[in-house]
Tab-separated table of C-alpha atoms in Angstrom:
chain	number	residue	atom	x	y	z
A	186	GLN	CA	-1.662	18.491	-7.873
A	187	ALA	CA	-0.728	15.336	-6.842
A	188	VAL	CA	0.173	14.780	-3.130
A	189	LEU	CA	3.300	12.510	-3.883
A	190	THR	CA	5.571	12.922	-6.543
A	191	GLN	CA	8.166	10.468	-7.720
A	192	PRO	CA	10.151	10.433	-10.873
A	193	SER	CA	8.641	7.986	-13.164
A	194	SER	CA	12.008	5.907	-13.795
A	195	LEU	CA	15.469	5.769	-12.476
A	196	SER	CA	18.521	3.488	-13.729
A	197	ALA	CA	21.882	3.184	-12.221
A	198	SER	CA	24.629	0.556	-12.186
A	199	PRO	CA	25.482	-2.691	-9.747
A	200	GLY	CA	27.317	-1.635	-6.698
A	201	ALA	CA	26.361	1.887	-6.946
A	202	SER	CA	23.838	4.049	-4.680
A	203	VAL	CA	20.598	5.573	-5.799
A	204	SER	CA	18.151	7.958	-3.995
A	205	LEU	CA	14.517	7.439	-4.786
A	206	THR	CA	12.619	10.895	-4.058
A	207	CYS	CA	8.745	11.322	-2.974
A	208	THR	CA	8.006	14.853	-3.185
A	209	LEU	CA	4.961	16.802	-1.304
A	210	PRO	CA	3.855	20.016	-3.053
A	211	SER	CA	4.786	23.335	-1.030
A	212	GLY	CA	2.478	24.165	2.031
A	213	ILE	CA	2.601	20.270	2.891
A	214	ASN	CA	5.582	19.983	5.068
A	215	VAL	CA	7.406	16.731	4.691
A	216	GLY	CA	8.575	16.987	8.235
A	217	THR	CA	5.123	16.211	9.548
A	218	PHE	CA	4.699	12.948	7.764
A	219	ARG	CA	5.758	9.164	8.526
A	220	ILE	CA	6.768	8.209	4.824
A	221	TYR	CA	6.364	4.473	4.082
A	222	TRP	CA	7.850	2.942	1.120
A	223	TYR	CA	7.383	-0.282	-0.748
A	224	GLN	CA	9.027	-2.419	-3.311
A	225	ARG	CA	6.633	-4.229	-6.054
A	226	LYS	CA	8.316	-6.724	-8.225
A	227	PRO	CA	6.226	-8.191	-11.169
A	228	GLY	CA	4.023	-11.387	-10.056
A	229	SER	CA	4.432	-10.298	-6.495
A	230	PRO	CA	2.429	-8.358	-3.923
A	231	PRO	CA	4.487	-5.380	-2.806
A	232	GLN	CA	6.776	-5.599	0.210
A	233	TYR	CA	6.806	-3.263	2.857
A	234	LEU	CA	10.483	-1.811	3.122
A	235	LEU	CA	10.498	1.137	6.053
A	236	ARG	CA	8.866	3.634	7.366
A	237	TYR	CA	10.832	7.105	8.268
A	238	LYS	CA	9.761	10.181	10.088
A	239	SER	CA	12.801	10.920	11.735
A	240	ASP	CA	15.884	9.065	12.789
A	241	SER	CA	14.260	8.619	16.234
A	242	ASP	CA	11.198	7.557	14.622
A	243	LYS	CA	11.730	4.799	11.780
A	244	GLN	CA	11.127	1.386	11.460
A	245	GLN	CA	12.800	-1.205	9.241
A	246	GLY	CA	10.587	-3.691	7.295
A	247	SER	CA	11.092	-7.447	8.632
A	248	GLY	CA	14.160	-8.835	7.022
A	249	VAL	CA	14.885	-5.858	4.810
A	250	PRO	CA	18.405	-5.310	4.236
A	251	SER	CA	20.171	-2.243	6.184
A	252	ARG	CA	21.458	-1.120	2.413
A	253	PHE	CA	17.921	0.316	2.288
A	254	SER	CA	17.411	3.313	4.374
A	255	GLY	CA	15.227	6.265	4.680
A	256	SER	CA	15.829	10.107	5.354
A	257	LYS	CA	14.270	13.192	4.228
A	258	ASP	CA	15.461	16.471	2.229
A	259	ALA	CA	13.549	19.314	4.059
A	260	SER	CA	15.015	21.774	1.446
A	261	ALA	CA	13.309	19.598	-1.285
A	262	ASN	CA	10.300	19.001	0.820
A	263	ALA	CA	10.966	15.164	-0.035
A	264	GLY	CA	11.357	11.893	1.420
A	265	ILE	CA	14.153	9.674	0.153
A	266	LEU	CA	14.763	5.972	-0.345
A	267	LEU	CA	18.295	5.533	-0.394
A	268	ILE	CA	19.286	1.790	-1.716
A	269	SER	CA	23.273	1.231	-1.447
A	270	GLY	CA	25.287	-1.550	-3.048
A	271	LEU	CA	22.749	-2.004	-5.983
A	272	GLN	CA	22.219	-5.540	-6.596
A	273	SER	CA	20.424	-6.980	-9.921
A	274	GLU	CA	17.503	-8.292	-7.536
A	275	ASP	CA	16.631	-4.582	-6.609
A	276	GLU	CA	15.339	-3.979	-9.902
A	277	ALA	CA	11.647	-3.220	-9.136
A	278	ASP	CA	9.071	-0.395	-9.002
A	279	TYR	CA	9.038	1.605	-5.637
A	280	TYR	CA	6.241	3.553	-4.086
A	281	CYS	CA	6.146	6.246	-1.242
A	282	MET	CA	2.996	6.241	0.824
A	283	VAL	CA	1.748	8.961	3.444
A	284	TRP	CA	-1.229	9.256	5.469
A	285	HIS	CA	-2.965	12.429	4.605
A	286	ILE	CA	-6.227	13.977	5.006
A	287	SER	CA	-8.151	10.663	6.612
A	288	ALA	CA	-6.407	8.651	3.698
A	289	TRP	CA	-3.560	6.527	2.874
A	290	VAL	CA	-1.897	8.329	-0.381
A	291	PHE	CA	0.461	6.452	-2.534
A	292	GLY	CA	2.956	8.372	-4.910
A	293	GLY	CA	2.904	7.168	-8.683
A	294	GLY	CA	5.852	4.935	-8.198
A	295	THR	CA	9.542	4.727	-9.623
A	296	LYS	CA	10.755	2.017	-12.059
A	297	LEU	CA	14.130	1.736	-11.059
A	298	THR	CA	16.255	-0.341	-13.350
A	299	VAL	CA	19.616	-2.026	-12.498
A	300	VAL	CA	22.195	-1.965	-15.490
B	115	GLU	CA	3.726	-16.300	10.351
B	116	VAL	CA	1.415	-13.989	9.235
B	117	GLN	CA	-0.582	-14.843	6.130
B	118	LEU	CA	-3.400	-12.935	4.374
B	119	VAL	CA	-5.301	-15.105	1.404
B	120	GLU	CA	-7.715	-13.178	-0.675
B	121	SER	CA	-10.469	-14.974	-2.775
B	122	GLY	CA	-13.544	-14.077	-4.529
B	123	GLY	CA	-12.295	-12.081	-7.554
B	124	GLY	CA	-13.606	-12.807	-10.910
B	125	LEU	CA	-15.420	-11.207	-13.892
B	126	VAL	CA	-18.423	-9.068	-13.203
B	127	GLU	CA	-20.359	-6.954	-15.406
B	128	PRO	CA	-20.502	-3.145	-14.984
B	129	GLY	CA	-23.274	-2.040	-12.685
B	130	GLY	CA	-22.807	-5.795	-10.842
B	131	SER	CA	-21.174	-6.557	-7.556
B	132	LEU	CA	-18.763	-8.858	-5.893
B	133	ARG	CA	-17.536	-9.660	-2.342
B	134	LEU	CA	-13.831	-10.292	-1.690
B	135	SER	CA	-12.886	-12.078	1.134
B	136	CYS	CA	-9.488	-12.231	3.014
B	137	THR	CA	-8.799	-14.837	5.550
B	138	VAL	CA	-6.026	-14.254	7.868
B	139	SER	CA	-3.865	-16.330	10.223
B	140	GLY	CA	-0.608	-15.895	12.316
B	141	PHE	CA	-2.222	-12.874	14.012
B	142	THR	CA	-5.534	-11.894	16.009
B	143	LEU	CA	-8.066	-10.297	13.366
B	144	SER	CA	-9.967	-8.649	16.171
B	145	ASN	CA	-7.015	-6.556	17.376
B	146	ALA	CA	-5.789	-5.323	13.822
B	147	TRP	CA	-6.634	-2.426	11.652
B	148	MET	CA	-7.063	-3.725	8.255
B	149	SER	CA	-6.800	-2.146	4.634
B	150	TRP	CA	-7.794	-2.835	1.095
B	151	VAL	CA	-5.364	-1.827	-1.444
B	152	ARG	CA	-5.851	-1.925	-5.530
B	153	GLN	CA	-3.626	-1.950	-8.665
B	154	ALA	CA	-5.223	-1.394	-11.917
B	155	PRO	CA	-3.301	-2.848	-14.805
B	156	GLY	CA	-0.328	-0.811	-15.765
B	157	LYS	CA	-1.223	1.435	-12.805
B	158	GLY	CA	0.156	2.373	-9.253
B	159	LEU	CA	-0.967	1.599	-5.953
B	160	GLU	CA	-4.497	2.923	-4.819
B	161	TRP	CA	-5.745	2.645	-1.083
B	162	VAL	CA	-9.142	1.369	-0.890
B	163	GLY	CA	-10.179	1.667	2.479
B	164	ARG	CA	-9.529	0.432	5.782
B	165	ILE	CA	-11.198	-0.460	9.279
B	166	LYS	CA	-10.261	-0.148	12.570
B	167	ASN	CA	-10.608	-2.598	15.312
B	168	LYS	CA	-13.640	-2.961	17.556
B	169	ALA	CA	-11.520	-1.238	20.426
B	170	ASP	CA	-10.744	1.573	18.566
B	171	GLY	CA	-14.289	2.210	17.268
B	172	GLY	CA	-14.751	-0.615	14.519
B	173	THR	CA	-15.283	2.167	11.989
B	174	ALA	CA	-14.303	2.157	8.309
B	175	ASP	CA	-12.819	5.058	5.908
B	176	TYR	CA	-12.518	4.971	2.217
B	177	ALA	CA	-11.305	6.471	-0.921
B	178	ALA	CA	-13.273	9.124	-2.337
B	179	PRO	CA	-13.324	6.817	-5.652
B	180	VAL	CA	-15.378	4.173	-3.670
B	181	GLU	CA	-17.162	6.026	-1.053
B	182	GLY	CA	-20.511	5.037	-1.054
B	183	ARG	CA	-19.895	1.794	-3.376
B	184	PHE	CA	-18.045	-0.264	-1.290
B	185	THR	CA	-17.871	-1.540	2.069
B	186	ILE	CA	-15.460	-3.127	4.568
B	187	SER	CA	-16.470	-5.614	7.303
B	188	ARG	CA	-15.045	-8.180	9.310
B	189	ASP	CA	-16.068	-11.587	10.833
B	190	GLU	CA	-13.913	-12.501	13.722
B	191	SER	CA	-14.940	-15.727	14.280
B	192	LYS	CA	-14.085	-16.629	10.807
B	193	ASN	CA	-10.786	-14.530	10.953
B	194	THR	CA	-11.777	-13.128	7.613
B	195	LEU	CA	-12.230	-9.637	6.365
B	196	TYR	CA	-14.510	-8.815	3.387
B	197	LEU	CA	-14.733	-5.884	0.761
B	198	GLN	CA	-18.317	-5.693	-0.806
B	199	MET	CA	-18.315	-3.856	-3.914
B	200	SER	CA	-21.244	-2.638	-5.507
B	201	SER	CA	-21.982	-0.319	-8.796
B	202	LEU	CA	-18.915	-1.317	-10.009
B	203	THR	CA	-17.399	0.082	-13.166
B	204	ILE	CA	-14.339	-0.666	-15.640
B	205	GLU	CA	-12.394	1.723	-13.837
B	206	ASP	CA	-12.487	-0.635	-10.638
B	207	THR	CA	-10.608	-3.387	-12.625
B	208	ALA	CA	-7.470	-4.256	-10.543
B	209	VAL	CA	-5.872	-6.605	-8.499
B	210	TYR	CA	-7.157	-6.128	-4.742
B	211	TYR	CA	-5.033	-6.640	-1.966
B	212	CYS	CA	-5.707	-7.226	1.693
B	213	THR	CA	-2.965	-5.681	4.320
B	214	THR	CA	-2.397	-5.140	7.598
B	215	ASP	CA	-2.902	-1.200	8.486
B	216	PRO	CA	-0.548	0.735	7.962
B	217	PRO	CA	0.141	-1.894	5.061
B	218	ARG	CA	3.010	-3.758	6.129
B	219	ASP	CA	1.832	-7.552	5.537
B	220	TRP	CA	0.017	-8.204	2.140
B	221	GLY	CA	-1.697	-10.867	0.481
B	222	GLN	CA	-1.111	-12.093	-3.113
B	223	GLY	CA	-3.879	-10.389	-4.177
B	224	THR	CA	-7.510	-11.209	-6.122
B	225	LEU	CA	-8.042	-9.997	-9.762
B	226	VAL	CA	-11.166	-8.144	-10.182
B	227	ILE	CA	-12.218	-7.713	-14.024
B	228	VAL	CA	-15.214	-5.244	-14.434
B	229	SER	CA	-16.393	-6.121	-18.180
B	230	THR	CA	-19.131	-6.486	-20.542
């Protein structure tokens, strides 16, 4: 069973808000993890967006707009990347990551299309 | 400004070896934990391994698929991080990225192709 599950694709309209989820399996409590989020556009290396564990333990990547934010849904055992005011340049692949059992583990990624 | 520049990628036959380099600037390599991350064609990101700084023991951890085949080292006098890869298989074909650890700053990547 994958440690981090992300929907493979998502689409949304310009100006909308979208939540990208990163779900952990039952038995692994999302509350204990710092979840990292990355954006990957074709031809460019991944860009670090932010890290979120709680409202008192979070970090925004350098130069990353505040319309990118992190949160958690404890009931779904998931980390969430919220992107508000979607722009065409937000179209990209998004990956989550956690440190789990002595390794950095990435989710499979979500391809976000802005249409 | 933090910069990481990878080099050393190329075409190698299965079973062969290759050493990747990552030259850093804008920060002191001796103080930093560093990681390697790869992305195979059409696939997602995969962590390869990391090395701690000397103050924290200087040890390295590796992902299961590369444990025993890959070795991470550093030459602080050259501000350079290395990834020595051996017993390469087709599944190791990927773009390899050098990153700070946790991965925040990334290099542009270097492509490794394992093929006959």
